[in-house]
Amino acid sequence: MSVVAMLEGSDSADRASTQTALGIARRLNVPVSGVCALPDPAAALIVMSTPEATGLAANATRDISAMQDEVIARAKAAFEDMTKGESLPCDFSHIVDVAERAGANAATLADAVVFPHSVQKAADPLSLSFEFVLMEARLPVVMAGSEPLTDGPVIVAWDGSNGAARAVRFHLPIVKAFGEVIIAQNESDLGKDQPRDASSPAALERWLDSHNVKHKRMPIEGQVASGLLSLAKGSGASIIVAGAYGHSRIGERLFGGTTQRLLEAEEAPALALAR
């Protein structure tokens, strides 16, 4: 197993992703892989069957290849600089594939797949890959925090939903590695839906006990996202584990939602999500 840092050729983003990946990998004692995925330049072009178009396509392919070489070189330099002298095995690879598929393939078996904090922005090169892995492949992802990973506890945003349950199950190795969990819940929200035993923090406590994970409850008030971020800041939390998109993506983007607010927060710890 390993922790994968998805890289995009941006120095600051790639350093942050690698730093978070290293922080998780050290606690899990597993290798770190830096992955820069770019499609085959020739496959990205529509070639018309005329001599003139063939020449233009060849030139365009060379131009795209040159740009890709620059992206790969920047990603590799940032990764190798961040992992220099690291005792854990660290390797960089360029995968000839679209980032969406490469990210999903990595998330299938890796202990964690880390994307940069900048994926919250639609223009980010890895934004589509992050969304595809999370929403379409329905695999777990980690978004690097705005600051380096801390040694603090893991906050689990718990409402008993399928998303919250999948998030904590998928990220159990990370939860266990950090050693302590804060179960966060806005109790006033529980009255909005039909009561369910699974929504009680006691259900999660029993499950964590079965995995020998220390835990405590700390309620939050008001808007869930702001409550989680405030709790994270006050407790020095390392990671927030949460279910993603309880409502439709379009609805969250138009009207806001817990997931969207957490993603867009300028100051936040690493965010481990599953849908």
Backbone as a ProteinNet text record, in pm:
[ID]
protein_1_A
[PRIMARY]
MSVVAMLEGSDSADRASTQTALGIARRLNVPVSGVCALPDPAAALIVMSTPEATGLAANATRDISAMQDEVIARAKAAFEDMTKGESLPCDFSHIVDVAERAGANAATLADAVVFPHSVQKAADPLSLSFEFVLMEARLPVVMAGSEPLTDGPVIVAWDGSNGAARAVRFHLPIVKAFGEVIIAQNESDLGKDQPRDASSPAALERWLDSHNVKHKRMPIEGQVASGLLSLAKGSGASIIVAGAYGHSRIGERLFGGTTQRLLEAEEAPALALAR
[TERTIARY]
84.1	0	87.4	26.9	103.4	8.8	69.3	-5.9	36.1	-61.8	-36.1	-63.1	33	14.8	-9.4	-126.9	-156.5	-93.4	-11.5	67	20.8	37.1	-16.6	84	207.5	307	307.2	234.8	237.1	319.8	426	520.8	453.4	376.6	316.4	214.3	129.5	28.2	92.8	194.5	258.8	336.2	396.6	466.8	367.9	253.8	153.3	95.9	65.8	12.9	114.3	239.4	344.5	365.4	361.9	380.4	270.4	145.4	34.8	47	81	98.5	207.6	317.2	426.2	379.6	303.8	255.6	169.6	85	-0.5	82.8	171.4	251.5	342.6	397.6	485	409.6	284.8	205.1	160.5	144.3	105.8	227.4	345.7	470.8	458.6	417.1	402.6	474.1	505	571.5	483.3	550.2	481	506.4	401	413.7	363.5	442.1	398.5	356.5	234.8	180.4	141.6	199.4	161.5	102.4	-26.6	-95.9	-130.6	-87	-116.2	-150	-249.7	-291	-189.2	-198.2	-115.8	-148.7	-51.3	-79	-147.6	-106.7	-166.1	-312.8	-346.6	-484.2	-575.4	-517	-596.7	-638.4	-587.7	-615.7	-709.6	-793.8	-878.2	-806.3	-765.4	-686.2	-775.6	-776	-854.1	-769.4	-835.9	-765.1	-725.6	-649.1	-591.9	-443.6	-360.4	-216.5	-187.2	-263	-238.8	-268.9	-381	-420.6	-323.1	-270.3	-174.3	-49.8	-3.1	113.5	86.8	-30.5	-66.1	-78.5	-137.3	-154.2	-20.2	74.7	208	275.2	263	320.4	253.5	121.3	47.5	86	104.5	144.6	280.2	373.5	505.9	497	409.8	393.5	334	233.6	170.9	271	349.1	450.2	551.5	592.3	688.3	628.7	501.3	436	422.1	388.3	375.7	509.5	617.1	750.1	780.8	739.7	761.6	679.7	555.6	469.8	529.2	571.4	629.3	756.3	839.7	965.1	938.3	839.6	807.5	751.7	662.5	603.5	710.5	798.9	904.8	1000.1	1035.1	1127.3	1066.9	939.1	873.6	864.7	827.4	814	948.2	1050.7	1181.4	1243.2	1217.1	1269.2	1202.2	1071	998.1	1032	1069.3	1096.2	1245.9	1329.6	1474.4	1511.6	1585.5	1628.6	1523.4	1408.1	1300.4	1338.1	1312.1	1346.3	1248.1	1124.9	1027.8	1059.5	1028.2	1044.5	956.1	1012.9	938	970.4	867.7	893	799.2	849.8	772	744.3	624.1	593	505.2	530.6	444	359.5	229	135.9	71.7	78.4	15.3	-131.8	-212.6	-355.7	-421	-551.3	-620.5	-614.6	-609.8	-594.9	-714.3	-833.4	-951	-931.9	-889.9	-872.6	-753.5	-646.7	-528.5	-559.5	-636.5	-673.7	-760.9	-856.7	-944.4	-866.6	-774.6	-692.8	-609.5	-554.5	-473.7	-559.8	-679.7	-766.7	-821.9	-816.7	-871.8	-797.5	-666.3	-588.2	-498.1	-478.4	-389.2	-453.3	-369.3	-420.3	-483.1	-432.6	-489.6	-440.9	-525.6	-488.2	-509	-400.2	-402.5	-402.9	-498.9	-507.7	-472.4	-429.4	-396	-519.5	-499.4	-608.2	-675.8	-601.9	-653.3	-757.6	-784.3	-885.6	-1024.6	-1040.3	-1169.1	-1206.5	-1106.2	-1130.5	-1147.7	-1251.3	-1283.5	-1170.7	-1090.6	-984.1	-859.7	-855.4	-737	-721.6	-598	-577.2	-629.2	-635.2	-679.9	-822.4	-893.1	-1028.9	-1121.4	-1117.5	-1204.5	-1168.2	-1039.3	-995.8	-1046.5	-1033.7	-1082.2	-1231.5	-1307	-1451.5	-1489.4	-1417	-1448.6	-1424.9	-1310.8	-1279.4	-1382.7	-1419.4	-1513.2	-1656.9	-1702.6	-1843.9	-1881.6	-1797.7	-1831.5	-1776.7	-1647.5	-1588.2	-1628	-1669.7	-1712.7	-1603.9	-1483.9	-1368.7	-1321.3	-1249.8	-1209.6	-1097.8	-1101.1	-997.4	-959.9	-840.4	-795.4	-755.5	-808	-765	-667.8	-549.3	-448.9	-503.6	-461.2	-505.6	-432.7	-475.9	-411.4	-278.9	-257.4	-133.6	-79.4	48.6	104.8	26.3	28.7	-41.8	9.2	-81.6	-43.1	-44.8	-10.4	-18	-148.8	-240.6	-365.3	-460	-573.9	-672.5	-743.4	-818.1	-902.6	-1044.5	-1104.6	-1245.1	-1330.9	-1428.1	-1523.9	-1657	-1700.8	-1831	-1936.9	-2014.8	-2102.5	-2249.5	-2323.6	-2468.8	-2536.8	-2456.4	-2511.4	-2547.1	-2520.1	-2554.7	-2463.3	-2505	-2421.7	-2287.7	-2290.1	-2165.3	-2069.6	-2120.8	-2035.9	-1980.3	-2063	-2017.8	-1910.4	-1932.4	-1832	-1701.4	-1710.4	-1589.9	-1505.6	-1569.3	-1491.8	-1442.2	-1518.6	-1472.3	-1355.2	-1368.6	-1261.7	-1132.3	-1145.9	-1027.7	-987.5	-1034.7	-1000.5	-849.6	-767.2	-622.4	-567.1	-615.4	-570.4	-620.6	-746.6	-805.2	-725.1	-694	-619.5	-476.5	-417.7	-278.8	-263.4	-365.1	-355.7	-396.8	-466	-481.7	-597.3	-653.6	-763.1	-865.8	-991.6	-1101	-1188.3	-1224.5	-1327.5	-1452.9	-1559.4	-1686.4	-1763.8	-1786.1	-1851.9	-1990.8	-2087.9	-2224.6	-2303.7	-2382.2	-2475.4	-2605.5	-2627.3	-2739.8	-2873.7	-2877.4	-3004.1	-3049	-2953.3	-2988.6	-3059.2	-3042.2	-3097.9	-3250.4	-3310.6	-3455.2	-3517.7	-3435.8	-3489.3	-3530.7	-3475.4	-3507	-3565.2	-3621.4	-3674.2	-3560.7	-3579.3	-3471.9	-3425.6	-3294.6	-3236.3	-3126	-3117.4	-3013.8	-2874.5	-2857.8	-2726	-2676.4	-2767.6	-2725.5	-2667.3	-2687.1	-2634.9	-2483.4	-2411.5	-2266.7	-2231	-2323.6	-2297.2	-2271.7	-2338	-2316.3	-2174	-2125.8	-1987.7	-1890.1	-1922	-1834.2	-1815.3	-1922.4	-1911.4	-1822.2	-1836.4	-1755.4	-1608.2	-1581	-1442.6	-1382.9	-1463.7	-1416.8	-1372.9	-1448.4	-1414.6	-1282	-1237.2	-1108.4	-1002.3	-1032.4	-938.2	-892.2	-986.1	-956.4	-1012.1	-928.5	-973	-1064	-1163.1	-1256.7	-1320.8	-1373.5	-1453.5	-1551.5	-1659.7	-1759.6	-1736	-1755	-1752.3	-1859.6	-1970.2	-2079.1	-2040.6	-2102.8	-2085.1	-2220.8	-2219.5	-2343.6	-2344.6	-2465.2	-2478.3	-2453.6	-2406.5	-2379.5	-2272.1	-2297	-2208.2	-2065.5	-2049.3	-1914.1	-1835.9	-1898.1	-1827.1	-1799.6	-1892.4	-1871.2	-1754.8	-1743.5	-1632.8	-1499.6	-1496.8	-1372.5	-1329.3	-1425.4	-1394.2	-1340.9	-1404.1	-1358.5	-1219.1	-1194.4	-1063.1	-954.7	-984.7	-887.1	-860.5	-965.9	-951	-881.9	-898.7	-841.1	-707.8	-667.9	-545.7	-557.4	-677	-702.8	-615.1	-580.8	-499.5	-584.6	-698.7	-782.7	-929.5	-1015.5	-1159.7	-1204.6	-1272.1	-1328.5	-1478.1	-1527.8	-1669.4	-1725.6	-1855.6	-1925.2	-1942.2	-1939.1	-1941.5	-2077.9	-2121.8	-2239.6	-2363.7	-2423.2	-2549.9	-2661.9	-2641	-2737.3	-2670.2	-2743.7	-2686.3	-2571.4	-2476.6	-2364	-2411.7	-2510	-2560.2	-2624.1	-2702	-2766.1	-2665.3	-2559.9	-2458	-2384.8	-2359.6	-2284.4	-2369.2	-2498.4	-2584.8	-2618.8	-2647.3	-2698.6	-2602.8	-2493	-2399.1	-2436.8	-2343.7	-2366.3	-2241.9	-2253.3	-2140.5	-2015.7	-2027.9	-1910.4	-1848.7	-1931.6	-1880.9	-1812.5	-1870.6	-1810.4	-1676.8	-1668.7	-1541.7	-1435.3	-1475.5	-1380.2	-1330.2	-1417.8	-1382.7	-1317.1	-1309.7	-1250.8	-1104.1	-1065.7	-927.6	-833.3	-882.3	-801.4	-871.3	-811.6	-873	-766.9	-787.7	-696.1	-722.6	-647.5	-671.9	-814.4	-873.7	-1012.6	-1022.5	-1064.9	-1079.2	-1227.8	-1259	-1398.3	-1430.5	-1555.9	-1610.2	-1758.3	-1812.8	-1954.7	-2031.8
-119.3	0	124	237.5	361.6	480	598.3	723.1	792.7	833.7	892.9	1043	1119.9	1264.2	1290.8	1342.3	1377.8	1513.4	1519.4	1638	1701.5	1834.9	1906.5	1998.3	2004.6	2090.7	2232	2256.8	2386.2	2369.5	2447.2	2426.3	2429.7	2533.1	2546.6	2436.4	2405.7	2301.8	2165.1	2135.6	2004.4	1986.5	2093.3	2085.7	2059.7	2126.5	2108.3	1967.1	1916.2	1779.7	1677.4	1695.8	1603.9	1610.4	1729.5	1746.2	1674	1689.3	1620.5	1469.8	1425.5	1282.1	1224.3	1296.7	1251.7	1241.7	1341.9	1340.9	1219.8	1182.7	1064.8	937.1	930.8	810.7	779.6	882.7	859.6	791.8	829.7	769.3	627.9	602.7	469	380.2	442.8	373.7	300.7	375.7	321.4	413.3	364.9	447.6	563.5	661	775.6	776.7	795.4	802.9	938.2	1001.4	1123.6	1089.7	1123.4	1086.5	1210.7	1223.6	1329.8	1262.2	1277.8	1210.5	1310.2	1279.7	1364	1273.5	1311.3	1224.7	1223.4	1123.8	1114.9	1235.3	1318.5	1438.3	1406.1	1297.7	1262.1	1225.1	1158.3	1115.5	1232.7	1344.7	1461.9	1545.7	1511.6	1590.8	1517	1592.5	1536.8	1562.5	1457.5	1471.6	1455.3	1557.2	1551.3	1485.5	1419.4	1340.5	1426.6	1531.4	1610.9	1630.5	1644	1663.9	1786.4	1894.7	2016.7	1995.4	1931.1	1907.9	1814.1	1717.5	1624	1697.3	1791.6	1869.2	1954.5	2017.9	2099.9	2015.5	1897.5	1809.2	1766.1	1738.3	1697.4	1809.7	1932.3	2046.2	2067.6	2054.5	2072.6	1966.2	1843	1735.3	1763.4	1814.5	1848.1	1960.6	2059.3	2170.1	2121.4	2035.6	1982.4	1897.4	1816.8	1732.7	1819	1929.4	2018.7	2080.4	2120.2	2176.5	2071.2	1949.4	1842.3	1812.6	1815.8	1792.6	1894.8	2019.2	2123.3	2096	2054.6	2023.3	1908	1802.9	1685.7	1723.7	1805.1	1846.1	1926.1	2017.1	2096.1	2007.9	1915.5	1826	1737.6	1683.5	1596	1672.5	1794.4	1875.5	1906.7	1944.5	1976.4	1852.9	1739.7	1615.8	1571.5	1571.1	1522.9	1616.9	1746.3	1839.3	1818.4	1794.1	1773.4	1639.5	1540.2	1406.4	1379.8	1478	1460.4	1426.8	1318	1275.7	1199.9	1175.3	1103.2	955.5	899	758.7	662.1	706.3	620.7	612.1	499.1	492.1	594.3	671	773.6	761.6	760.2	751.6	842.5	895.7	982.2	906.8	923.2	860	951.3	948.2	1015.7	908.6	922.1	825.4	886.9	815.6	863.4	822.8	912.9	887	1017.1	1023.5	1141	1134.8	1251.2	1256	1194.4	1200.2	1140.3	990.8	922.6	776.9	740.8	817.5	790.4	807.9	910.5	932.5	821.6	776.6	667.4	538	510	389.3	392.6	509.6	522.7	504.2	561.5	555.2	415.8	329.3	195.3	115.2	127.2	44.8	123.2	251.7	328.7	352.1	374.8	409.1	547.4	634.1	768.8	828.2	908.2	982.4	1130.2	1207.2	1346.6	1439.7	1531.4	1635.5	1769.7	1866.9	1998.2	2073.3	2166.5	2249	2328.6	2354.4	2437.7	2368.1	2236.4	2168.5	2223.6	2304.2	2368.6	2463.5	2508.6	2602.3	2526.5	2559.3	2486.1	2491.6	2598.6	2613.3	2532.7	2473.5	2396.9	2273.9	2240.8	2126.4	1992.7	1978.3	1851.4	1857.2	1966.8	1980.7	1870.8	1843.7	1740.6	1602	1577	1447.5	1427.1	1529.6	1522.9	1492.8	1565.9	1546.9	1410.3	1363.6	1232.9	1120.5	1123.3	1017.8	1015.7	1133.5	1143.1	1113	1171.7	1167.2	1052.8	1023.3	920	783.6	778.1	651.4	618.6	721.1	706	640.2	693.3	646.8	759.2	725	827.4	917	1042.4	1138.4	1221.9	1277.8	1371.5	1501.2	1612.9	1742.3	1801.8	1839.2	1895.6	2020.1	2042.5	2159.4	2285.3	2396.7	2523.1	2538.9	2456	2456.9	2314.7	2297.8	2162.7	2078.3	1947.9	1853.4	1862.8	1860.6	1868.1	1728.9	1723.7	1597.7	1588.2	1677.2	1682.4	1569.5	1567.5	1460.2	1469.6	1364.8	1361	1396.7	1490.2	1523	1444.1	1370.7	1300.3	1374	1426.5	1492.6	1383	1364.6	1247	1284.8	1229.1	1242.3	1108.4	1002.7	869.4	842.3	936.8	918.2	815.3	767.3	671.9	734.5	863	929.8	937.8	974.7	983.6	846.3	743.2	607.8	561.1	587.8	547.8	623.1	749.2	828.9	772.3	740.8	692	549.5	468.7	331.9	336.1	413.2	421.9	475.3	571.1	637.1	582.2	462.2	402.2	392.8	352.4	348.6	484.1	591.5	725.2	759.1	728.8	755.4	684.5	557.4	480.2	533.5	576.8	623.6	750.2	837.2	960.1	939.9	829.5	785.3	838.6	951.9	1007.8	1072.8	1050.1	1103.2	1195	1307.2	1393.6	1373.5	1326.4	1308.2	1439	1501.3	1631.4	1617.9	1677.7	1670.4	1789.7	1848.4	1952.3	1883.5	1869.9	1791.1	1851.8	1982.1	2045.9	2004.2	1960.1	1915.7	1780.8	1704	1569.2	1569.6	1676.6	1682.6	1711	1741.9	1774.4	1649.9	1535.2	1410.7	1310.7	1203.1	1097.3	1036.6	1021.5	969.3	830.4	811.2	680.9	649.4	522.5	482.4	510.7	494.2	510.7	654	750.8	890	930.1	849.1	880	862.8	953.9	936.2	805	751	624.8	512.1	517	413.7	418.1	538	551.9	517.3	553.3	521.2	370.9	296.2	149.5	95.3	151.3	104.3	138.7	258.9	298.3	213.4	181.1	93.4	-42.4	-92.3	-222.8	-220.1	-100.8	-84.6	-21.9	-17.4	33.7	176.8	261	401.3	488	570.8	663.5	769.3	812.3	910.3	991.3	1106.5	1188.3	1268.5	1311.6	1392.1	1540.6	1619.2	1764.2	1821.9	1867.7	1920.4	2050.4	2075	2201.4	2268.1	2397.3	2473.1	2554.6	2591.7	2675.4	2597.6	2668.5	2607.2	2499.8	2382.5	2267.8	2297.1	2351.7	2374.9	2470.9	2582.7	2679.1	2620.6	2538.1	2472.3	2375.8	2300.3	2206	2278.7	2386.1	2461.3	2528.4	2578.8	2640	2535.8	2419.3	2310.4	2264.4	2255.5	2213.8	2310.8	2438.8	2539.8	2535.5	2521.5	2521.2	2397.6	2284.2	2157.6	2124.7	2205.9	2175.5	2048.5	2022.3	1897.5	1884.3	1761.4	1731.7	1718.3	1651	1617.1	1620.8	1664.6	1649.2	1537.3	1437.8	1328.1	1351.5	1354.8	1388	1319	1293.8	1248.8	1365.5	1338.3	1446	1459.2	1584	1618.2	1540.5	1585	1526.2	1565.8	1675.4	1720.3	1711.6	1744.3	1737.1	1836.3	1803.4	1894.7	2030.7	2030.6	2156.7	2238	2170.7	2240.8	2299.8	2224.6	2274.5	2394	2388.1	2495.9	2622.1	2604.4	2720.2	2783.8	2700.5	2751.6	2730.7	2662.2	2635.5	2508.4	2451.5	2329.8	2301.2	2205.1	2175.3	2138.9	2046.8	2004.9	2122.5	2198.5	2309.8	2413.6	2441	2539.4	2489.5	2361	2305.6	2311.8	2278.9	2282.4	2423.5	2520.2	2657.9	2734.9	2675.8	2745.9	2777.2	2901.5	2942.1	2888.6	2874.4	2820	2695.7	2579.8	2453.8	2345.3	2245.7	2131.6	2043.2	1937.6	1842.7	1789.3	1755.8	1713.5	1577.1	1475.8	1339.6	1314.3	1287.7	1278.4	1144.2	1107.8	996.1	1022.8	969.7	993	862.1
0	0	0	-27.9	-34.4	-21	-7.8	-14.3	-142.8	-222.6	-353.5	-348.4	-398	-415	-562.4	-595.5	-733.6	-762.8	-867.8	-898.6	-1029.5	-1039.6	-1156.1	-1224.1	-1173.1	-1234.9	-1183.2	-1073.9	-1005.8	-879.3	-864.9	-755.3	-618.7	-590.4	-457.7	-430.7	-529.9	-512.5	-494	-574.4	-567.3	-437.5	-388.2	-259.5	-146.2	-151.1	-45.9	-47.3	-167.1	-177.7	-128.3	-168.5	-126.9	24	79.1	223.1	301.4	258.1	324.7	307.1	186	160.9	250.2	265.1	352.4	497.3	543	680.4	710	615.1	633	623.8	524.4	501.5	619.9	683.3	799.1	911.8	930.4	1037.2	1002.1	873.1	828	800.5	791.9	758.1	624.1	522.5	387.9	288.8	169.5	68.3	21.1	-41.6	-100.8	-250.8	-327.7	-473.2	-522.4	-606.5	-672.2	-814.2	-850.9	-981.3	-1059.8	-1178.3	-1270.9	-1394.3	-1414.9	-1524.8	-1634	-1756.1	-1872.2	-1989.7	-2070.7	-2181.3	-2294.2	-2379.2	-2499.8	-2588.8	-2622.1	-2703.8	-2836.1	-2899.8	-3029.5	-3014.9	-2903.6	-2883.2	-2850.5	-2809.5	-2772.7	-2892.9	-3011.8	-3131.3	-3225.4	-3292.6	-3398.3	-3530.1	-3596.4	-3717.7	-3840.9	-3924.4	-4047.8	-4157	-4248.4	-4350.4	-4469.6	-4447.5	-4555.4	-4526.9	-4627.9	-4604.1	-4518	-4543.8	-4466	-4318.2	-4290.8	-4152	-4083	-4158.7	-4100.5	-4052.9	-4131.4	-4092	-3970.3	-3968	-3852.7	-3727.3	-3741	-3625.4	-3569.4	-3657.8	-3613	-3534.6	-3584.9	-3513.9	-3378.1	-3377.2	-3252.3	-3150.7	-3198.4	-3108.7	-3045.1	-3126.2	-3073	-2969	-2997.5	-2903.5	-2770.7	-2781.3	-2659.8	-2582	-2653.4	-2587.7	-2513	-2574.6	-2510.4	-2383.9	-2390.2	-2272.3	-2162.3	-2204	-2105.3	-2039.1	-2116.2	-2059.1	-1950.1	-1972.1	-1872.1	-1745.4	-1763.6	-1649.4	-1569.1	-1639.6	-1572	-1496.9	-1560.5	-1496.8	-1369.3	-1372.3	-1253.3	-1142.7	-1180.9	-1080.9	-1016.6	-1098.6	-1047.5	-956.3	-995.4	-915	-778.5	-774.9	-647.8	-559.1	-618.9	-541.6	-485.6	-568.6	-524.2	-421.7	-432.9	-334.4	-198.7	-200	-74.9	-9.6	-87.1	-33	-14.9	-43.4	-31.7	112.6	129.5	262.1	340.6	281.1	349.6	365.3	482.7	507.2	440.7	419	350.8	201.7	136.7	-8.7	-77.8	-169.2	-242.5	-390.9	-473.6	-617.2	-693.9	-803.9	-892.8	-1021.6	-1074.8	-1202.7	-1287.7	-1417.3	-1514.6	-1580	-1570.4	-1628.5	-1751.9	-1863.4	-1987.6	-1983.4	-1931.6	-1916.4	-1871.1	-1881.7	-1828.7	-1676.5	-1611.4	-1466.8	-1394.7	-1456.1	-1393.5	-1373.4	-1477.6	-1468.3	-1380.3	-1392	-1310.4	-1162.4	-1129.2	-989.6	-936.3	-1017.2	-974.1	-957.2	-1049.4	-1037.2	-909.9	-878.2	-757.1	-632.2	-633.4	-516.1	-491.2	-589.9	-574.5	-468.3	-461	-369.9	-275	-296.5	-210	-72.8	27	159.5	159.1	75.4	61	-69.3	-133	-252.6	-221.5	-230.4	-187.6	-308.5	-309.4	-411.5	-346.9	-426.3	-369.3	-323.4	-232.3	-180.1	-291.8	-398.7	-508.6	-594.7	-574.3	-656.8	-632.6	-528.2	-504.5	-617.6	-694.7	-803.5	-934.4	-1008.6	-1131	-1232.7	-1231.1	-1329.7	-1295.2	-1177.3	-1138.4	-1228.2	-1269.3	-1359.2	-1305.2	-1172.6	-1114.5	-1060.4	-1086.3	-1033.6	-1084.6	-1214.6	-1271.6	-1220.8	-1202.7	-1151.5	-1009.1	-925.2	-787.7	-785.1	-865.2	-867.5	-922.6	-1025.4	-1083.8	-982.6	-915.2	-818.3	-706.8	-659	-547.5	-587.4	-698.4	-732.4	-825.9	-924.2	-1021.7	-980.3	-947.7	-903.7	-760.4	-684.4	-545.2	-460.8	-476.9	-400.5	-309	-202.2	-105.4	-156.6	-116.6	-154.8	-32.7	-37.8	65.4	-4	43.3	-6.3	93.9	47.3	136	204.1	327.7	401.2	356.7	410.8	378.4	452.1	555.2	632	639.3	675.8	689	788.4	767.2	852.9	996.3	1092.2	1232.9	1295.2	1425.2	1499.8	1577.6	1550	1625.8	1593.1	1660.6	1641.4	1506.6	1476.1	1356.7	1398.1	1328.4	1352.6	1255	1307.6	1222.9	1229.7	1116.7	1108.7	1097.9	1203.5	1209.7	1213	1118.1	1120.2	1092.1	1085	1060.3	916.2	825.9	684.7	619.4	503.3	429	393.3	355.6	319.5	436.7	554.7	673.6	709.9	698.8	731.3	633.2	504.8	405.2	427.4	463.3	484.3	597.3	709.1	823	799.9	728	696.3	599.7	492	391.9	452.4	542.6	597.5	734.1	767.4	896.1	920.2	822.1	848.1	892.8	832.3	871.2	1011	1037.2	1169.2	1278.3	1256	1355.4	1370.3	1259.8	1263.6	1345.8	1344.8	1422.2	1567.8	1595.5	1732.6	1813.6	1776.8	1855.7	1764.2	1796.8	1716.2	1800.2	1740.4	1797.5	1712.6	1776	1705.7	1715.2	1600.9	1596.7	1536.2	1603.5	1553.2	1603.9	1514.3	1553.6	1593.2	1723	1771.7	1733.2	1714	1676.8	1537.7	1453.8	1318.7	1318.5	1427	1428.1	1425	1476.4	1478.5	1343.6	1243.7	1111.1	1034	1069.7	1000.2	1099.5	1045.3	1130.5	1213.4	1344.2	1429.8	1383.9	1386.4	1350.5	1450.8	1490.6	1585	1529.4	1397	1336.4	1344	1357.2	1360	1495.3	1596.9	1728.6	1732.5	1797.4	1812.4	1880.4	1961.4	2030.2	1930.9	1815.7	1713.9	1662.4	1635.8	1589.8	1701.5	1825.5	1938	1952.2	1937.6	1947.3	1836.9	1717.8	1604.5	1625.9	1673.8	1701.2	1813.1	1914.6	2022.5	1967.8	1869.8	1812.3	1738	1700.5	1632.4	1723.9	1852.6	1953	1923.1	1884.2	1856.1	1968.5	2027.5	2132	2070.7	2148.2	2094.3	2205.7	2165.4	2256	2171.8	2235.9	2165.8	2193.1	2090.2	2106.2	2013.9	2069.1	1985.4	1917.2	1804.9	1733.2	1721.2	1701.8	1691.1	1563	1521.8	1402.9	1275.4	1174.7	1045.3	1061.4	1002.3	1024.5	980.3	860.2	807.8	896.8	935.2	1019.9	1157	1207.1	1335.3	1331.1	1222.1	1206.6	1196.3	1118.4	1100.9	1230.6	1307	1435.4	1532.8	1534.9	1621.7	1581.2	1450.9	1402.2	1446.3	1436.3	1475.9	1625.4	1704.4	1849.5	1903.2	1834.9	1882.1	1816	1717	1643.2	1561.7	1509.1	1436.8	1313.2	1281.1	1163.6	1038.6	1052.1	937.3	980	889.4	904.9	811.7	867	787	775.2	652	632.8	510.2	513.4	394.2	299.7	170.2	70.8	5.6	-10.5	-88.4	-46	65.5	105.9	11.1	-61.7	-162.9	-299.1	-404.8	-538.2	-551.9	-639.3	-662.5	-711.9	-802.2	-855.6	-743.6	-659.2	-549.2	-453.7	-423.1	-330.6	-391.2	-521.1	-584	-596.8	-619.7	-635	-500.3	-402.3	-276	-158.8	-182.4	-74.6	-0.4	68.5	144	225	315.5	404.2	326.3	229.6	153.2	78.9	10.9	-68.5	19.3	135	224.9	280.9	310.4	358.3	249.3	126.5	15.6	-10.6	3.3	-32.1	81.7	199.4	313.6	286.8	307.5	282.6	389	512.2	620.7	675.1	650.2	690.8	698.4	782.6	782.8	661.3	648	539.7	551.6	440	434.9	368.1	442.9	390.1	362.3	236.1	192.9	128.7	137.8	60	40.9	-64.9	-95.8	-86.5
[MASK]
+++++++++++++++++++++++++++++++++++++++++++++++++++++++++++++++++++++++++++++++++++++++++++++++++++++++++++++++++++++++++++++++++++++++++++++++++++++++++++++++++++++++++++++++++++++++++++++++++++++++++++++++++++++++++++++++++++++++++++++++++++++++++++++++++++++++++++++++++++

